[in-house]
Coordinates of C-alpha atoms and ligand atoms in Angstrom, one line a residue:
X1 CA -14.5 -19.7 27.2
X2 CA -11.6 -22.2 27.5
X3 CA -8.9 -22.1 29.7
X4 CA -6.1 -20.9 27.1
X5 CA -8.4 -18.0 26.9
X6 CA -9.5 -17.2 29.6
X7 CA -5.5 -16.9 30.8
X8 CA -5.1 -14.5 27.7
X9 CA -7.6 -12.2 29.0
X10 CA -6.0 -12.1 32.3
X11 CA -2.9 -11.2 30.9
X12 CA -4.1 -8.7 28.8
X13 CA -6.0 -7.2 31.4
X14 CA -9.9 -5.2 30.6
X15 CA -8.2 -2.7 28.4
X16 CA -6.2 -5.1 26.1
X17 CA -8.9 -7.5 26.0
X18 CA -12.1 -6.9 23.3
X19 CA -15.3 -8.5 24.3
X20 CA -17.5 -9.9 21.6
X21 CA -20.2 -7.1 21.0
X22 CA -17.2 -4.5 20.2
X23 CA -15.1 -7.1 18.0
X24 CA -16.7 -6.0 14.4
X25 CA -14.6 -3.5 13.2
X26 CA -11.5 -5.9 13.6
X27 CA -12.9 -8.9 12.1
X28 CA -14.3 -7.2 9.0
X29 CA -12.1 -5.4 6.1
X30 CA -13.6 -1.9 5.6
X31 CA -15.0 -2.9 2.3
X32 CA -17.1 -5.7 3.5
X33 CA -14.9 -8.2 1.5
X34 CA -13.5 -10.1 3.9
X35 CA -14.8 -10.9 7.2
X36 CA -13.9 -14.0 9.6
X37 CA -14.7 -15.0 13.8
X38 CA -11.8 -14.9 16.1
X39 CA -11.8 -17.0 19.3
X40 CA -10.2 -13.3 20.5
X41 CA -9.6 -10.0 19.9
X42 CA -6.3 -9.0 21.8
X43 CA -5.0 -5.3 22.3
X44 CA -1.9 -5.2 23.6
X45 CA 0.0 -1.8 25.0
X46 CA 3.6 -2.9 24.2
X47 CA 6.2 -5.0 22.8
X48 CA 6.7 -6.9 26.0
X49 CA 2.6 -7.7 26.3
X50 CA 2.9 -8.6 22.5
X51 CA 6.0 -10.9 23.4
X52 CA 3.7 -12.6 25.9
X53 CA 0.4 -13.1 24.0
X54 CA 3.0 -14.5 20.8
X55 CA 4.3 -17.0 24.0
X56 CA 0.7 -17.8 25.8
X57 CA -0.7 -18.3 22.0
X58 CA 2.3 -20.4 20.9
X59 CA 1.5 -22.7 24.4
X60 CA -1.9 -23.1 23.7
X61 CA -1.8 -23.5 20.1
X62 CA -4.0 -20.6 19.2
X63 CA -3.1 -19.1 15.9
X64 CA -2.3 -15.0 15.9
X65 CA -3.5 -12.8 13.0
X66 CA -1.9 -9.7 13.4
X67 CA -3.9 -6.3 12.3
X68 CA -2.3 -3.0 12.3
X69 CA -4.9 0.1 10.5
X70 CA -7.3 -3.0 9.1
X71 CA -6.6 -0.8 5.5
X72 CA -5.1 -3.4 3.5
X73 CA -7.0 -4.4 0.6
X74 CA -5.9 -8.2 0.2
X75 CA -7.4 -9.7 2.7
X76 CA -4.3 -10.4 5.2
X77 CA -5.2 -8.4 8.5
X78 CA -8.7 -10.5 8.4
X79 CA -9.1 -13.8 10.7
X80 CA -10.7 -16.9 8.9
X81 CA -14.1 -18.1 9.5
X82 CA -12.9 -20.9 11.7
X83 CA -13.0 -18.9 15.2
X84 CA -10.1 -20.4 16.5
X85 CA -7.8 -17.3 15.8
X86 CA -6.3 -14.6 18.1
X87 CA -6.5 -11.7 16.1
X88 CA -3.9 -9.5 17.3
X89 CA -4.4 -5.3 17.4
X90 CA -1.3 -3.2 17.1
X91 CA -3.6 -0.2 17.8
X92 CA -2.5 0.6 21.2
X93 CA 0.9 0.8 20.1
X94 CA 0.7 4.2 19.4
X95 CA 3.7 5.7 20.7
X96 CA 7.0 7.8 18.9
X97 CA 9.6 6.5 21.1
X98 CA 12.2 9.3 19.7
X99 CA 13.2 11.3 17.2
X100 CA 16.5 12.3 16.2
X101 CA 16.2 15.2 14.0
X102 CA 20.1 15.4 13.1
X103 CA 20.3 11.4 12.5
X104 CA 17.4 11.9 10.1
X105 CA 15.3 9.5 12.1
X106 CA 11.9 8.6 14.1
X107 CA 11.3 5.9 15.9
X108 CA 7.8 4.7 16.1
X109 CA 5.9 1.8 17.1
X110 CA 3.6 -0.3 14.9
X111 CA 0.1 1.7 15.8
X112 CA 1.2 4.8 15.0
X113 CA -0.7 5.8 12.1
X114 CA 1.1 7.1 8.8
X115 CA -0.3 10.8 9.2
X116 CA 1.2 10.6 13.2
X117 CA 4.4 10.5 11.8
X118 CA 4.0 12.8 9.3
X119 CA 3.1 15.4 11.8
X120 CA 5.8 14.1 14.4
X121 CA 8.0 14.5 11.7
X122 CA 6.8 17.9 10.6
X123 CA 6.8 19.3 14.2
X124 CA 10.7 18.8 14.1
X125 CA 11.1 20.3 10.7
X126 CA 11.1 17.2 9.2
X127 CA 9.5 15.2 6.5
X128 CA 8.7 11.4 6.6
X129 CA 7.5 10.9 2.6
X130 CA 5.2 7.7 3.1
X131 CA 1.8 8.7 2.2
X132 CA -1.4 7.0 0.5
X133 CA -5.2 7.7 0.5
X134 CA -5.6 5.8 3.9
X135 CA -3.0 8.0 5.6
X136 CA -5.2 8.4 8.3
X137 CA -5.7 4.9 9.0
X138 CA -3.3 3.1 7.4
X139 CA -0.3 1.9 11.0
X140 CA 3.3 1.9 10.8
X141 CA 3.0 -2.1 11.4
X142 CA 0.7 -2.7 8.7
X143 CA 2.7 -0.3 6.0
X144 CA 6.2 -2.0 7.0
X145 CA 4.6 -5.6 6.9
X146 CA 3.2 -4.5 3.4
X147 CA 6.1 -2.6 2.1
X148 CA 3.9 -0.3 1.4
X149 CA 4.2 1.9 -1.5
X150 CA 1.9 5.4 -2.0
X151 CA 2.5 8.6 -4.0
X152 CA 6.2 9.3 -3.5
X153 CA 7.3 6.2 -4.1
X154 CA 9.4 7.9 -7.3
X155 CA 11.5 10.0 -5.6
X156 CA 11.5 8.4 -1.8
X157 CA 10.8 5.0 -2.3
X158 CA 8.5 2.5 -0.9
X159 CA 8.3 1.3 3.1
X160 CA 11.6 -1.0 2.6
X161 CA 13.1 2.1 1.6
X162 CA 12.4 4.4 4.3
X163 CA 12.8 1.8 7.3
X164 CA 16.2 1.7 8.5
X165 CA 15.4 -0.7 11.3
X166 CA 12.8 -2.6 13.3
X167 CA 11.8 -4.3 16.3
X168 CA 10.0 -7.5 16.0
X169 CA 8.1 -10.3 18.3
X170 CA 8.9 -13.5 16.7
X171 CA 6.6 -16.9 16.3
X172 CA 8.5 -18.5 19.4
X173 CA 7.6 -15.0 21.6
X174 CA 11.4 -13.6 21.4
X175 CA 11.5 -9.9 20.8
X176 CA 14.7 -9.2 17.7
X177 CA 16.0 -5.7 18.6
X178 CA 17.0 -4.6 14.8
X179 CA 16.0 -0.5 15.6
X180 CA 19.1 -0.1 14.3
X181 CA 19.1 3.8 12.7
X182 CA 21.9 3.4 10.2
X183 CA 22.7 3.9 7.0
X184 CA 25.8 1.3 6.7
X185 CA 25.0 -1.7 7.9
X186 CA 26.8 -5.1 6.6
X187 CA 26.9 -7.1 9.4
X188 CA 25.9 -10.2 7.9
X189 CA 22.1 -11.2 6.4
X190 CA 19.4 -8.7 5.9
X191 CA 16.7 -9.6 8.4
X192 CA 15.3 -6.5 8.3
X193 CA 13.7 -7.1 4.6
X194 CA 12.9 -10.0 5.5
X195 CA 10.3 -9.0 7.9
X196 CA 9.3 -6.1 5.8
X197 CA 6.8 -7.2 3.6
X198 CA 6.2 -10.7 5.1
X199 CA 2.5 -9.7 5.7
X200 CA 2.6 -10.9 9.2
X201 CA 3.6 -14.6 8.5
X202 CA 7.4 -14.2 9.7
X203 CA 7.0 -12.1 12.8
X204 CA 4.9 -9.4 14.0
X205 CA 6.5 -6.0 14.1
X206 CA 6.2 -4.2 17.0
X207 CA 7.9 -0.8 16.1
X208 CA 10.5 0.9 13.2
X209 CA 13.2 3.5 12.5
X210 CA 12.4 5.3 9.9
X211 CA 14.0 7.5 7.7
X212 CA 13.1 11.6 7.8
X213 CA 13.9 14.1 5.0
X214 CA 14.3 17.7 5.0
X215 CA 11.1 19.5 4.3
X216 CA 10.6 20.7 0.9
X217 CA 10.8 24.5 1.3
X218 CA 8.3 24.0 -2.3
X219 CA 5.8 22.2 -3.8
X220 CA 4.3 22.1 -7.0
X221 CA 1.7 20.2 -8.4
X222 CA 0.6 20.2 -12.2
X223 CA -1.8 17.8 -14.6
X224 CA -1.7 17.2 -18.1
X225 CA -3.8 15.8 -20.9
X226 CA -2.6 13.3 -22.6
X227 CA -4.9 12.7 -26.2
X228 CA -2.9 9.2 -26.4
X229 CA -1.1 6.8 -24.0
X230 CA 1.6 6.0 -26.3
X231 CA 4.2 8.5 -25.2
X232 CA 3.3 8.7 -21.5
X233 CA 6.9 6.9 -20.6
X234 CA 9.1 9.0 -23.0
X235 CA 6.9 11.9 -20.9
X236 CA 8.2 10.9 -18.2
X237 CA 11.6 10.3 -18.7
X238 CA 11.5 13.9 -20.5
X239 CA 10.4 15.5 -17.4
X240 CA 12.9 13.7 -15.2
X241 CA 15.1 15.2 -17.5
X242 CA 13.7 18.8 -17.4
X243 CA 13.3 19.3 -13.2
X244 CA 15.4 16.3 -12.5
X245 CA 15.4 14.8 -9.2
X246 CA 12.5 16.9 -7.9
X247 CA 10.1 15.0 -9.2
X248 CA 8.4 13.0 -6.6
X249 CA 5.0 11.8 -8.1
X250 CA 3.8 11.1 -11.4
X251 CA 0.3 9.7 -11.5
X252 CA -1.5 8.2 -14.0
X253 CA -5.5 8.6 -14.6
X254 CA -7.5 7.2 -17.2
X255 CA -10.4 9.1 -18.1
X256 CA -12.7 6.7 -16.8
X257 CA -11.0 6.5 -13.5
X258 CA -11.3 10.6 -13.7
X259 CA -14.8 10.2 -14.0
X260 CA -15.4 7.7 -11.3
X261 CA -13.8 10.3 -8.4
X262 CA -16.1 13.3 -10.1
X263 CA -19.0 11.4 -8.9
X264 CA -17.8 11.9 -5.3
X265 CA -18.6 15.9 -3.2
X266 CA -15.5 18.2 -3.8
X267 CA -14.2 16.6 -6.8
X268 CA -13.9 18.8 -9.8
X269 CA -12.8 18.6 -13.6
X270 CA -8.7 18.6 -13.5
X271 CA -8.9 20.5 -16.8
X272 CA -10.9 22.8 -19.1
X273 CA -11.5 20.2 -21.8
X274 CA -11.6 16.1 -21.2
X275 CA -8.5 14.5 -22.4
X276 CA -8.2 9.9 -22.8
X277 CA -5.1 9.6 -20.2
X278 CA -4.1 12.5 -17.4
X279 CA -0.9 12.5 -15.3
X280 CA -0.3 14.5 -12.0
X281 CA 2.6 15.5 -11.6
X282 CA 4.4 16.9 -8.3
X283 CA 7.9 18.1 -7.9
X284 CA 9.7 19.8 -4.7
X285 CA 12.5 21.4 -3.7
X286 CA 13.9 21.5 -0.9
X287 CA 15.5 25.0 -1.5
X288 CA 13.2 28.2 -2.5
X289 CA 15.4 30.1 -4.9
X290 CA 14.7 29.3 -8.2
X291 CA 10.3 29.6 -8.3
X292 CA 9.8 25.8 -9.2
X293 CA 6.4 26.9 -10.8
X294 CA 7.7 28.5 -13.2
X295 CA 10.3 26.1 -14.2
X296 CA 8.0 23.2 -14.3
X297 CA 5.5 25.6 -16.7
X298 CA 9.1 26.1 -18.8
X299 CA 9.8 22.1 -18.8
X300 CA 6.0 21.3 -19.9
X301 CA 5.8 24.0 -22.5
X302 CA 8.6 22.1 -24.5
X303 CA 6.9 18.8 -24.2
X304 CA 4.7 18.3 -27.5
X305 CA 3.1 15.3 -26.0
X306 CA 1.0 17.2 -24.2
X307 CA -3.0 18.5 -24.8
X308 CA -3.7 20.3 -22.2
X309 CA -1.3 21.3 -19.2
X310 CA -2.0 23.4 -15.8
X311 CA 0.4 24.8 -13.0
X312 CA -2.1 24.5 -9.9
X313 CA -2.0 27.1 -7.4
X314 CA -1.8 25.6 -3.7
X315 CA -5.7 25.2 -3.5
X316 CA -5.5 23.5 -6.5
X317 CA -3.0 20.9 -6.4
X318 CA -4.9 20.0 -2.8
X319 CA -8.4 19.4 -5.7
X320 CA -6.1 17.3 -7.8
X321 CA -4.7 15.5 -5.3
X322 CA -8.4 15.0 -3.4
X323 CA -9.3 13.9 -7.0
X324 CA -6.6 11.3 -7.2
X325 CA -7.0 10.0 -3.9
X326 CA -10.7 9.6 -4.3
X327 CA -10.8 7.3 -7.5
X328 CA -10.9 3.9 -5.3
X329 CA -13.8 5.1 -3.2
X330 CA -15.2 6.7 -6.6
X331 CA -15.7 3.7 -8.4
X332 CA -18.2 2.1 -6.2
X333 CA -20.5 4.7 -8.5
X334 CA -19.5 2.5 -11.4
X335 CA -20.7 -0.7 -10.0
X336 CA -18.8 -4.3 -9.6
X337 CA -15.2 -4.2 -10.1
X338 CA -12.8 -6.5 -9.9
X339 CA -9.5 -5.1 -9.0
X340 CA -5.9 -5.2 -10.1
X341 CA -2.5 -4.3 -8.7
X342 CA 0.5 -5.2 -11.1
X343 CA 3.4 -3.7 -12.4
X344 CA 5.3 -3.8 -15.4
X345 CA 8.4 -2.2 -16.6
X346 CA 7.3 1.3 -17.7
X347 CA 8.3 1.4 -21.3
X348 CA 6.0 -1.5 -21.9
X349 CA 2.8 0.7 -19.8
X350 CA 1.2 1.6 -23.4
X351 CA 1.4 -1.7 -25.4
X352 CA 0.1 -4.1 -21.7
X353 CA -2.6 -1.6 -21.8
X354 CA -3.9 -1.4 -25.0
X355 CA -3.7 -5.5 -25.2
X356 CA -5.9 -5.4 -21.5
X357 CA -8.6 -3.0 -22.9
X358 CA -8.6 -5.8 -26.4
X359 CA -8.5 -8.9 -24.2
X360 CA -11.3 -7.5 -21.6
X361 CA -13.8 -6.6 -24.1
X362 CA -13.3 -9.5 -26.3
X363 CA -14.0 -11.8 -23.1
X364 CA -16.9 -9.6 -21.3
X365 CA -17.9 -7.3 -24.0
X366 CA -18.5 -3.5 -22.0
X367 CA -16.2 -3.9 -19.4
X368 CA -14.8 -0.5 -18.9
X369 CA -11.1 -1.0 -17.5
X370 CA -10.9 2.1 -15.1
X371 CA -6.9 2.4 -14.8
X372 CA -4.6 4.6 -12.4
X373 CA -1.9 4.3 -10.2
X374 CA 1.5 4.9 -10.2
X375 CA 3.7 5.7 -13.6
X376 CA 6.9 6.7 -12.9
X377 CA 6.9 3.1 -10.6
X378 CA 5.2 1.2 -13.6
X379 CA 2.2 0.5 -11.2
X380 CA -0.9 0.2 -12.4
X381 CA -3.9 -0.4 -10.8
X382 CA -6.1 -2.6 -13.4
X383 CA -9.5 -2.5 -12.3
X384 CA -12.3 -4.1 -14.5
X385 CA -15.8 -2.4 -14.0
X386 CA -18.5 -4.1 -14.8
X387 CA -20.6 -2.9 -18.4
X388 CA -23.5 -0.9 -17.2
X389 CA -25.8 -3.5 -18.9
X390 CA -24.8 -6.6 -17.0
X391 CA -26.0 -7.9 -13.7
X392 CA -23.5 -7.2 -10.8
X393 CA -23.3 -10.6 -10.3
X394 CA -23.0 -11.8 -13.0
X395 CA -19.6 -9.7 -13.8
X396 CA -18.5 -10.8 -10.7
X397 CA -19.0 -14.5 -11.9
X398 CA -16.3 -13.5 -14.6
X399 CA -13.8 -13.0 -12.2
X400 CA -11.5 -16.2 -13.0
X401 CA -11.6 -15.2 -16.4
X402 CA -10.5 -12.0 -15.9
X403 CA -8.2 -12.2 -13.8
X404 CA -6.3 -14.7 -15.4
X405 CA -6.5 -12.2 -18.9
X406 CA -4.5 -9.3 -16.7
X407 CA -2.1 -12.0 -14.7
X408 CA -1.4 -13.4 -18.2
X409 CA -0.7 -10.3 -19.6
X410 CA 1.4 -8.9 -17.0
X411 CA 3.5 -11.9 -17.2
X412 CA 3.9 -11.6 -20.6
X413 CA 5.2 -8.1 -19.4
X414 CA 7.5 -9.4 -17.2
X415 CA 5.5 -7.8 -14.5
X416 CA 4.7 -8.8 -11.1
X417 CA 1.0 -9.8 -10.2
X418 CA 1.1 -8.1 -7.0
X419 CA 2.9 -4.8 -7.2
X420 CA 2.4 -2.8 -3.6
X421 CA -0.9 -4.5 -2.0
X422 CA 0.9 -7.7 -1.3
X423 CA -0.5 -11.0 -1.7
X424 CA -2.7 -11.4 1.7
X425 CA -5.9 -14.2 1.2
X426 CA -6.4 -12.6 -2.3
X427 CA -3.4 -13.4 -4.4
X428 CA -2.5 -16.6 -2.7
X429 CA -3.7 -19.0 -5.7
X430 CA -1.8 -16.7 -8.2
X431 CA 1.3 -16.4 -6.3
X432 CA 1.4 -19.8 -6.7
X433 CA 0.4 -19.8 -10.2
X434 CA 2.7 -17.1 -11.4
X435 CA 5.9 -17.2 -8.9
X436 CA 9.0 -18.3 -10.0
X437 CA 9.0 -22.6 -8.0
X438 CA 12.6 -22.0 -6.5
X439 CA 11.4 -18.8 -5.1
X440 CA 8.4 -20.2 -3.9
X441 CA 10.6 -22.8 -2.4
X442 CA 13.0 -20.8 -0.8
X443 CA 9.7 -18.5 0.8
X444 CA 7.9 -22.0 2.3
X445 CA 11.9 -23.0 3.9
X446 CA 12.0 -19.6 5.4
X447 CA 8.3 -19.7 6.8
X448 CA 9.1 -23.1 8.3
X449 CA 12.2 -22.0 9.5
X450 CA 10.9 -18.8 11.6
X451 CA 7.4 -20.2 12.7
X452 CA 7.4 -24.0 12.1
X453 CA 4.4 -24.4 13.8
X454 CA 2.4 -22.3 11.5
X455 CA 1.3 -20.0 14.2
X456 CA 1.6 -16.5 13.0
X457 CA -1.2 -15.5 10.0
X458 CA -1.8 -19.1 8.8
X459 CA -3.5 -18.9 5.5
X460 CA -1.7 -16.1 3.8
X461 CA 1.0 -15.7 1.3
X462 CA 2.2 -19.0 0.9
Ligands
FAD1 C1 -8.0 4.1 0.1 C2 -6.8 3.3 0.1 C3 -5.7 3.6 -0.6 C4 -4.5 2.8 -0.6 N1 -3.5 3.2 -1.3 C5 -2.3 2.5 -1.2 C6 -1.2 2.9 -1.9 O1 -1.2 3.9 -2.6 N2 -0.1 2.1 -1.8 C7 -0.1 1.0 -1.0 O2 1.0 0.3 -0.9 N3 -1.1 0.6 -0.4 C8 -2.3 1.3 -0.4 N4 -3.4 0.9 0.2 C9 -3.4 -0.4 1.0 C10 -3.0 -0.3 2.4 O3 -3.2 1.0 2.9 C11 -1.6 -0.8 2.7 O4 -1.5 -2.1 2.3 C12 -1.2 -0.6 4.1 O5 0.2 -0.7 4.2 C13 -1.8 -1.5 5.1 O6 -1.6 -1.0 6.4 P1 -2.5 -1.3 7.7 O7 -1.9 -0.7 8.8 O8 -3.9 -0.9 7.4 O9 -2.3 -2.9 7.7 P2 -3.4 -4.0 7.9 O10 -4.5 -3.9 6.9 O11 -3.9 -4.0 9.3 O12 -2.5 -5.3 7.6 C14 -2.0 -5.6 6.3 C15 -1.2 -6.9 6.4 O13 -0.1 -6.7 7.3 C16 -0.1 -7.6 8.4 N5 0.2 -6.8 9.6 C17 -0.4 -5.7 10.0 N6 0.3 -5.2 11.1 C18 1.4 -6.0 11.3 C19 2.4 -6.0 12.2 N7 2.6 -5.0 13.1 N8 3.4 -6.9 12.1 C20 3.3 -7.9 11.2 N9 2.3 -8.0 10.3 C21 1.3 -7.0 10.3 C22 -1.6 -8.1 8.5 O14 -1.6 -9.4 9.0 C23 -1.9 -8.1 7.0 O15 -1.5 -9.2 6.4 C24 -4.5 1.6 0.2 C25 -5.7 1.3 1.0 C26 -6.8 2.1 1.0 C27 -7.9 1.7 1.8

């Protein structure tokens, strides 16, 4: 072990410090995808410790890879295969440093995980509405350096949306003190989105502010069978319409994608009868006068668009919402897949995805596109699995070719390649490919400008 880190372990002391034979589950993505060596495995308790690993690292020239929950699915929280890279836990920053229940607000550091706050929140009579189908693992740190997005992304808005300030350790080991909980705040640029969503290559964040809502006193969720995909965004703006601002998810399931999660323990048919296209729907209220059940059943009776519609009871909507959640781990049933995350505006939803189910099976005939994800935030996930004829391999061979059909497409769109997953190792290439050159320009001035010596996440993004 070399001096530099042998130092680092000193100041990290046994319990920040990872030896080798307890280092996998950091250097490997929980889908095997991406793996990499670090020269170390660093855990430390708090933003000061952090501060001084960013400063020892800086020093000694050791590159940081910060990792917050290890959930995210492009590759960013992995080290590369080099072994020269710190990679950097948030875990043990687990704490809520406050809440302010009247200010609307919680404060919690960057290895809190997104169900902690939930229940923090809850405890209080609160409501924080970040939530996705790695709640459990998924860290403050990793969600705010994401922007992560999730299933209430319609009503609440993604990670930008719900941090009102943060605290972060920059490349040159300074700690900025932006845990600013306001609502009003014009006091010059916004370096708070700049951070957010940076994937760890500006700064590593060490802790957030985040915005609480009241608790919905209701909750209703329903699913509908669509026969056609045509209409779903005139459905959608139709039920906006018809409960208005209470509706907080709209989610979008092929059939295909339906039947990939069915494959899974405790995932049932949605509906009596198979329809092409289903959406889940959930609205809330956050007063309990008026039954919302009942007016949701009123709002989808009037919509002829529909097949096949059901009002879950409370068991129910937690089956639909199990079923929905367990589509990515479902599709392993279906074989290779190579996976999409764009968006597009919503109107255009029918036309991009008719032209990717023509393009894919004119290129690799029997792909089955199974598609979800997100309508009423035009976000699709596009994933491509592989005909039940061909070799595993030899689908994933295809993967150029594929990708570049949906990129093409969404562009043609006017989409964005890279809709809530970020860009991490994965999307690199095509963020080059695809991003506008003066706002790739302005990204590479910024990067050089906060961490000029390349130290923090080298390898991602740009
Ligand atoms: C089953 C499943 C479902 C998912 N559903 C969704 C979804 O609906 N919406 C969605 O947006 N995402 C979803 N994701 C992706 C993933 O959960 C998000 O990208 C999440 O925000 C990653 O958080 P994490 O704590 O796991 O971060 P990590 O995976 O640890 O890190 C992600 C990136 O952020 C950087 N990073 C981590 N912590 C910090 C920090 N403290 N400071 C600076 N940089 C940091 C890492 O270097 C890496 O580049 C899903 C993932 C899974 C496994």
């Amino acid at each position: 072990m070399s001096q530099a880190l042998r130092e680092l372990r000193e100041l990290l002391g046994p319990e920040g410090w990872v030896e080798p034979a307890d280092q996998e589950p950091y250097l490997k993505e929980w889908r095997g995808r991406y793996r990499g060596r670090a020269a170390a495995v660093v855990r430390p308790v708090d933003t000061a410790m952090t501060a001084a690993v960013v400063r020892h690292c800086r020093a000694s020239d050791l590159a940081i890879v910060p990792q917050s929950g290890n959930t995210g699915l492009c590759g960013g929280a992995a080290p590369d295969g080099s072994g020269s890279q710190v990679l950097l836990s948030l875990d043990r920053l687990n704490k809520i440093r406050e809440i302010d229940p009247d200010n609307q607000t919680i404060t919690a550091e960057a290895g809190c995980t997104l169900a902690a706050v939930q229940r923090a929140a809850a405890a209080v009579g609160r409501y924080f509405p970040l939530d996705l189908a790695a709640a459990d693992r998924t860290m403050i740190g990793g969600a705010l350096a994401t922007n992560a997005g999730g299933v209430n992304v319609l009503h609440y808005g993604n990670a930008r949306a719900l941090a009102l300030g943060i605290e972060v350790v920059l490349a040159d080991g300074r700690i900025w003190n932006g845990l600013r909980g306001l609502r009003k705040d014009n006091s010059g640029y916004d370096l708070r989105n700049l951070f957010i969503g940076s994937e760890g290559t500006l700064g590593i964040i060490t802790a957030g502010v985040l915005r609480l809502f009241t608790q919905p006193a209701q909750t209703v969720s329903a699913v509908c069978g669509l026969p056609r995909l045509e209409r779903a965004p005139s459905l959608l703006a139709a039920l906006q319409e018809g409960v208005g601002e209470r509706l907080v998810g709209c989610e979008l399931m092929s059939r295909f994608s339906v039947e990939t999660a069915l494959s899974l323990p405790g995932c049932e048919e949605p509906l009596a009868h198979s329809h092409p296209w289903y959406l889940l729907i959930r609205v809330t209220d956050v007063a309990d006068a008026t039954p919302l059940g009942e007016r949701l059943a009123r709002v989808l009776q009037r919509l002829d668009m529909i097949a096949e519609a059901r009002v879950a009871s409370h068991t129910q909507a937690a089956a639909l919402w199990r079923l929905r959640k367990a589509i990515p781990a479902g599709q392993a049933s279906a074989g290779a897949s190579i996976k999409h995350d764009i968006s597009v505006p919503i109107s255009r939803i029918p036309a991009f995805v008719t032209a990717v189910h023509d393009a894919v099976e004119r290129a690799v005939p029997g792909t089955r596109p199974c598609i979800f994800g997100h309508l009423g935030d035009g976000n699709l996930h596009v994933n491509l699995s592989q005909p039940p004829a061909m070799a595993a391999e030899a689908f994933t061979a295809e993967t150029t070719r594929l990708n570049r059909i949906v990129h093409d497409l969404t562009a043609a769109c006017a989409g964005s390649i890279a809709a809530e997953h970020g860009i991490g190792q994965l999307k690199r290439a095509a963020l080059r490919e695809y991003g506008d050159p003066v706002g790739l320009d302005l990204m590479r001035r910024i990067k050089t400008a906060l961490d000029p010596d390349g130290l923090l996440n080298p390898g991602k993004v740009l």
